[in-house]
mmCIF file of C-alpha atoms in Angstrom:
data_model
loop_
_atom_site.group_PDB
_atom_site.id
_atom_site.type_symbol
_atom_site.label_atom_id
_atom_site.label_comp_id
_atom_site.label_asym_id
_atom_site.label_seq_id
_atom_site.Cartn_x
_atom_site.Cartn_y
_atom_site.Cartn_z
ATOM 1 C CA MET G 1310 12.900 72.017 64.404
ATOM 2 C CA ASN G 1311 10.957 70.481 67.384
ATOM 3 C CA SER G 1312 7.652 70.853 65.316
ATOM 4 C CA ARG G 1313 9.289 68.666 62.524
ATOM 5 C CA TRP G 1314 10.276 65.984 65.188
ATOM 6 C CA LEU G 1315 6.673 66.118 66.376
ATOM 7 C CA ALA G 1316 5.277 65.782 62.852
ATOM 8 C CA LEU G 1317 7.637 62.925 62.130
ATOM 9 C CA SER G 1318 6.661 61.152 65.360
ATOM 10 C CA ALA G 1319 2.936 61.596 64.702
ATOM 11 C CA LEU G 1320 3.240 60.082 61.178
ATOM 12 C CA ALA G 1321 5.314 57.180 62.536
ATOM 13 C CA LEU G 1322 2.671 56.500 65.110
ATOM 14 C CA LEU G 1323 -0.021 56.589 62.315
ATOM 15 C CA VAL G 1324 1.816 54.132 60.193
ATOM 16 C CA LEU G 1325 2.563 52.014 63.210
ATOM 17 C CA PHE G 1326 -1.006 51.874 64.707
ATOM 18 C CA CYS G 1327 -3.456 52.541 61.749
ATOM 19 C CA PRO G 1328 -3.321 48.916 60.589
ATOM 20 C CA ALA G 1329 -4.355 47.450 63.945
ATOM 21 C CA LEU G 1330 -6.755 50.378 65.045
ATOM 22 C CA LEU G 1331 -8.477 50.919 61.730
ATOM 23 C CA ASP G 1332 -8.087 47.491 60.175
ATOM 24 C CA ILE G 1333 -6.311 49.012 57.239
ATOM 25 C CA SER G 1334 -3.402 47.343 55.409
ATOM 26 C CA LEU G 1335 -0.560 49.630 55.015
ATOM 27 C CA PRO G 1336 2.693 48.964 53.202
ATOM 28 C CA GLN G 1337 4.693 49.837 56.452
ATOM 29 C CA LEU G 1338 8.373 48.987 55.175
ATOM 30 C CA PRO G 1339 8.442 51.780 52.562
ATOM 31 C CA MET G 1340 6.509 54.169 54.752
ATOM 32 C CA PHE G 1341 8.917 53.786 57.597
ATOM 33 C CA ALA G 1342 11.915 54.107 55.040
ATOM 34 C CA ILE G 1343 10.450 57.442 53.967
ATOM 35 C CA LEU G 1344 10.094 58.501 57.641
ATOM 36 C CA ALA G 1345 13.721 57.463 58.448
ATOM 37 C CA VAL G 1346 15.096 59.356 55.471
ATOM 38 C CA ALA G 1347 13.076 62.428 56.574
ATOM 39 C CA GLY G 1348 14.260 61.953 60.109
ATOM 40 C CA LEU G 1349 17.890 61.644 58.981
ATOM 41 C CA ILE G 1350 17.578 64.918 57.086
ATOM 42 C CA ASN G 1351 15.975 66.566 60.209
ATOM 43 C CA ALA G 1352 18.843 65.431 62.315
ATOM 44 C CA ILE G 1353 21.439 66.675 59.789
ATOM 45 C CA THR G 1354 19.546 69.988 59.826
ATOM 46 C CA TRP G 1355 19.500 70.065 63.608
ATOM 47 C CA TRP G 1356 23.248 69.582 63.679
ATOM 48 C CA ARG G 1357 23.755 72.186 60.985
ATOM 49 C CA LEU G 1358 21.641 74.842 62.877
ATOM 50 C CA ARG G 1359 23.880 74.248 66.062
ATOM 51 C CA GLN G 1360 26.836 75.295 64.001
ATOM 52 C CA ALA G 1361 25.195 78.442 62.524
ATOM 53 C CA PRO G 1362 21.614 79.126 63.824
ATOM 54 C CA ASP G 1363 20.340 81.124 60.910
ATOM 55 C CA ALA G 1364 18.883 79.367 57.993
ATOM 56 C CA THR G 1365 18.825 81.023 54.609
ATOM 57 C CA PRO G 1366 15.492 81.416 52.785
ATOM 58 C CA TYR G 1367 16.769 78.893 50.299
ATOM 59 C CA GLU G 1368 17.604 76.456 53.011
ATOM 60 C CA LEU G 1369 14.018 76.685 54.233
ATOM 61 C CA PHE G 1370 12.845 76.379 50.830
ATOM 62 C CA SER G 1371 14.677 73.114 50.305
ATOM 63 C CA HIS G 1372 13.272 71.871 53.631
ATOM 64 C CA LEU G 1373 9.660 72.699 52.658
ATOM 65 C CA LEU G 1374 10.203 70.832 49.394
ATOM 66 C CA ILE G 1375 11.473 67.746 51.485
ATOM 67 C CA ASP G 1376 8.472 68.006 53.607
ATOM 68 C CA VAL G 1377 6.199 67.917 50.462
ATOM 69 C CA ALA G 1378 8.140 65.094 48.906
ATOM 70 C CA ALA G 1379 8.086 62.973 52.010
ATOM 71 C CA LEU G 1380 4.341 63.582 52.631
ATOM 72 C CA SER G 1381 3.562 62.939 48.970
ATOM 73 C CA ALA G 1382 5.580 59.653 49.149
ATOM 74 C CA LEU G 1383 3.635 58.642 52.184
ATOM 75 C CA CYS G 1384 0.288 59.373 50.607
ATOM 76 C CA PHE G 1385 1.357 57.512 47.504
ATOM 77 C CA PHE G 1386 1.748 54.349 49.584
ATOM 78 C CA SER G 1387 -1.521 54.927 51.461
ATOM 79 C CA GLY G 1388 -4.350 55.674 49.016
ATOM 80 C CA GLY G 1389 -2.944 58.724 47.288
ATOM 81 C CA ALA G 1390 -5.427 61.777 47.019
ATOM 82 C CA THR G 1391 -8.137 59.641 48.761
ATOM 83 C CA ASN G 1392 -5.918 59.808 51.940
ATOM 84 C CA PRO G 1393 -7.105 62.800 54.080
ATOM 85 C CA LEU G 1394 -3.471 63.383 55.034
ATOM 86 C CA VAL G 1395 -3.004 64.810 51.559
ATOM 87 C CA SER G 1396 -4.316 68.095 52.824
ATOM 88 C CA MET G 1397 -1.198 68.407 54.990
ATOM 89 C CA LEU G 1398 0.502 69.573 51.773
ATOM 90 C CA LEU G 1399 -1.152 73.057 52.599
ATOM 91 C CA PRO G 1400 0.961 73.991 55.622
ATOM 92 C CA PRO G 1401 4.234 73.984 53.780
ATOM 93 C CA VAL G 1402 2.661 76.423 51.281
ATOM 94 C CA ALA G 1403 1.464 78.632 53.981
ATOM 95 C CA ILE G 1404 4.837 78.536 55.800
ATOM 96 C CA ALA G 1405 6.515 79.488 52.388
ATOM 97 C CA ALA G 1406 3.952 82.273 51.869
ATOM 98 C CA LEU G 1407 5.043 83.850 55.367
ATOM 99 C CA THR G 1408 8.711 83.307 55.080
ATOM 100 C CA LEU G 1409 10.036 83.098 51.566
ATOM 101 C CA PRO G 1410 10.530 85.199 48.413
ATOM 102 C CA VAL G 1411 7.529 85.089 45.923
ATOM 103 C CA ARG G 1412 9.348 82.809 43.472
ATOM 104 C CA CYS G 1413 9.910 80.263 46.228
ATOM 105 C CA VAL G 1414 6.391 80.475 47.428
ATOM 106 C CA VAL G 1415 5.129 79.830 43.787
ATOM 107 C CA ALA G 1416 7.454 76.866 43.465
ATOM 108 C CA VAL G 1417 6.367 75.358 46.769
ATOM 109 C CA GLY G 1418 2.660 75.862 45.871
ATOM 110 C CA GLY G 1419 3.177 74.584 42.296
ATOM 111 C CA ILE G 1420 5.076 71.508 43.539
ATOM 112 C CA ALA G 1421 2.434 70.820 46.232
ATOM 113 C CA LEU G 1422 -0.377 71.153 43.748
ATOM 114 C CA SER G 1423 1.491 68.958 41.114
ATOM 115 C CA ALA G 1424 2.083 66.274 43.819
ATOM 116 C CA TYR G 1425 -1.629 66.383 44.828
ATOM 117 C CA SER G 1426 -2.640 66.077 41.143
ATOM 118 C CA LEU G 1427 -0.269 63.137 40.493
ATOM 119 C CA LEU G 1428 -1.516 61.542 43.576
ATOM 120 C CA MET G 1429 -5.080 61.489 42.025
ATOM 121 C CA ILE G 1430 -3.760 59.149 39.350
ATOM 122 C CA TYR G 1431 -0.655 57.365 40.780
ATOM 123 C CA TYR G 1432 -0.990 55.738 44.115
ATOM 124 C CA VAL G 1433 -1.301 52.354 45.990
ATOM 125 C CA PRO G 1434 -4.937 51.957 46.838
ATOM 126 C CA LEU G 1435 -6.042 50.887 50.233
ATOM 127 C CA PRO G 1436 -8.255 47.714 50.312
ATOM 128 C CA MET G 1437 -11.486 48.893 51.996
ATOM 129 C CA PRO G 1438 -14.333 46.283 51.152
ATOM 130 C CA ASP G 1439 -16.909 48.139 53.168
ATOM 131 C CA ALA G 1440 -17.822 51.450 51.392
ATOM 132 C CA THR G 1441 -19.829 52.862 54.397
ATOM 133 C CA ARG G 1442 -16.942 52.308 56.793
ATOM 134 C CA ALA G 1443 -14.565 53.632 54.191
ATOM 135 C CA THR G 1444 -16.599 56.918 53.854
ATOM 136 C CA ARG G 1445 -16.897 57.211 57.584
ATOM 137 C CA LEU G 1446 -13.097 56.917 58.126
ATOM 138 C CA HIS G 1447 -12.451 59.170 55.257
ATOM 139 C CA LEU G 1448 -14.704 61.960 56.706
ATOM 140 C CA ILE G 1449 -13.231 61.608 60.246
ATOM 141 C CA GLY G 1450 -9.753 61.764 58.626
ATOM 142 C CA MET G 1451 -10.646 64.978 56.622
ATOM 143 C CA TRP G 1452 -11.934 66.508 59.809
ATOM 144 C CA LEU G 1453 -8.769 65.599 61.782
ATOM 145 C CA THR G 1454 -6.483 66.739 59.007
ATOM 146 C CA PHE G 1455 -8.280 69.971 58.672
ATOM 147 C CA ALA G 1456 -8.079 70.544 62.514
ATOM 148 C CA VAL G 1457 -4.339 69.757 62.482
ATOM 149 C CA SER G 1458 -3.760 72.028 59.359
ATOM 150 C CA ALA G 1459 -5.693 75.028 60.870
ATOM 151 C CA LEU G 1460 -3.760 74.736 64.169
ATOM 152 C CA MET G 1461 -0.407 74.422 62.319
ATOM 153 C CA ILE G 1462 -1.188 77.343 60.139
ATOM 154 C CA ALA G 1463 -2.466 79.432 63.014
ATOM 155 C CA TRP G 1464 0.671 78.681 65.031
ATOM 156 C CA VAL G 1465 3.018 79.580 62.226
ATOM 157 C CA CYS G 1466 1.183 82.773 61.528
ATOM 158 C CA ARG G 1467 1.138 83.667 65.295
ATOM 159 C CA THR G 1468 4.712 82.995 65.832
ATOM 160 C CA HIS G 1469 5.922 84.687 62.662
ATOM 161 C CA ASP G 1470 6.643 88.242 63.673
ATOM 162 C CA ALA G 1471 3.456 88.516 65.599
ATOM 163 C CA PRO G 1472 2.941 91.857 67.287
ATOM 164 C CA ASP G 1473 2.210 91.810 70.936
ATOM 165 C CA PRO G 1474 -1.291 93.191 71.771
#
């Protein structure tokens, strides 16, 4: 649960500071609305888990789908598949693979792949008149996204029934 708050906070900071730091215009209102809905769902989940701490596999499945939907919506408003954050659709698939029944894993993977595919066609483009700068920012973003994805996946794999050495 804390990792979800961390992810939502990091995304909110990106939406807040990217326009000023990177000189990129973002449609912040719909992006903050998406983050607010995700935060509300996270708060409700936190409350629910205080009542009964065990989440069913299908509850986890629904939360992973919400994560995929929220990230896809954020990417829609920020360049679609050209946004390096689109690779953050992979950690929910990895989490599903480690924790859920096969049909749920296939569903999360298929929905994430479908979302990525749709984001190649449907998205709000980011105005970047300088192609060299756009390429440099994209490559840096891809590297950062890879690093964060790798750390998240390694952390999930390590904490999921990891045997002690």
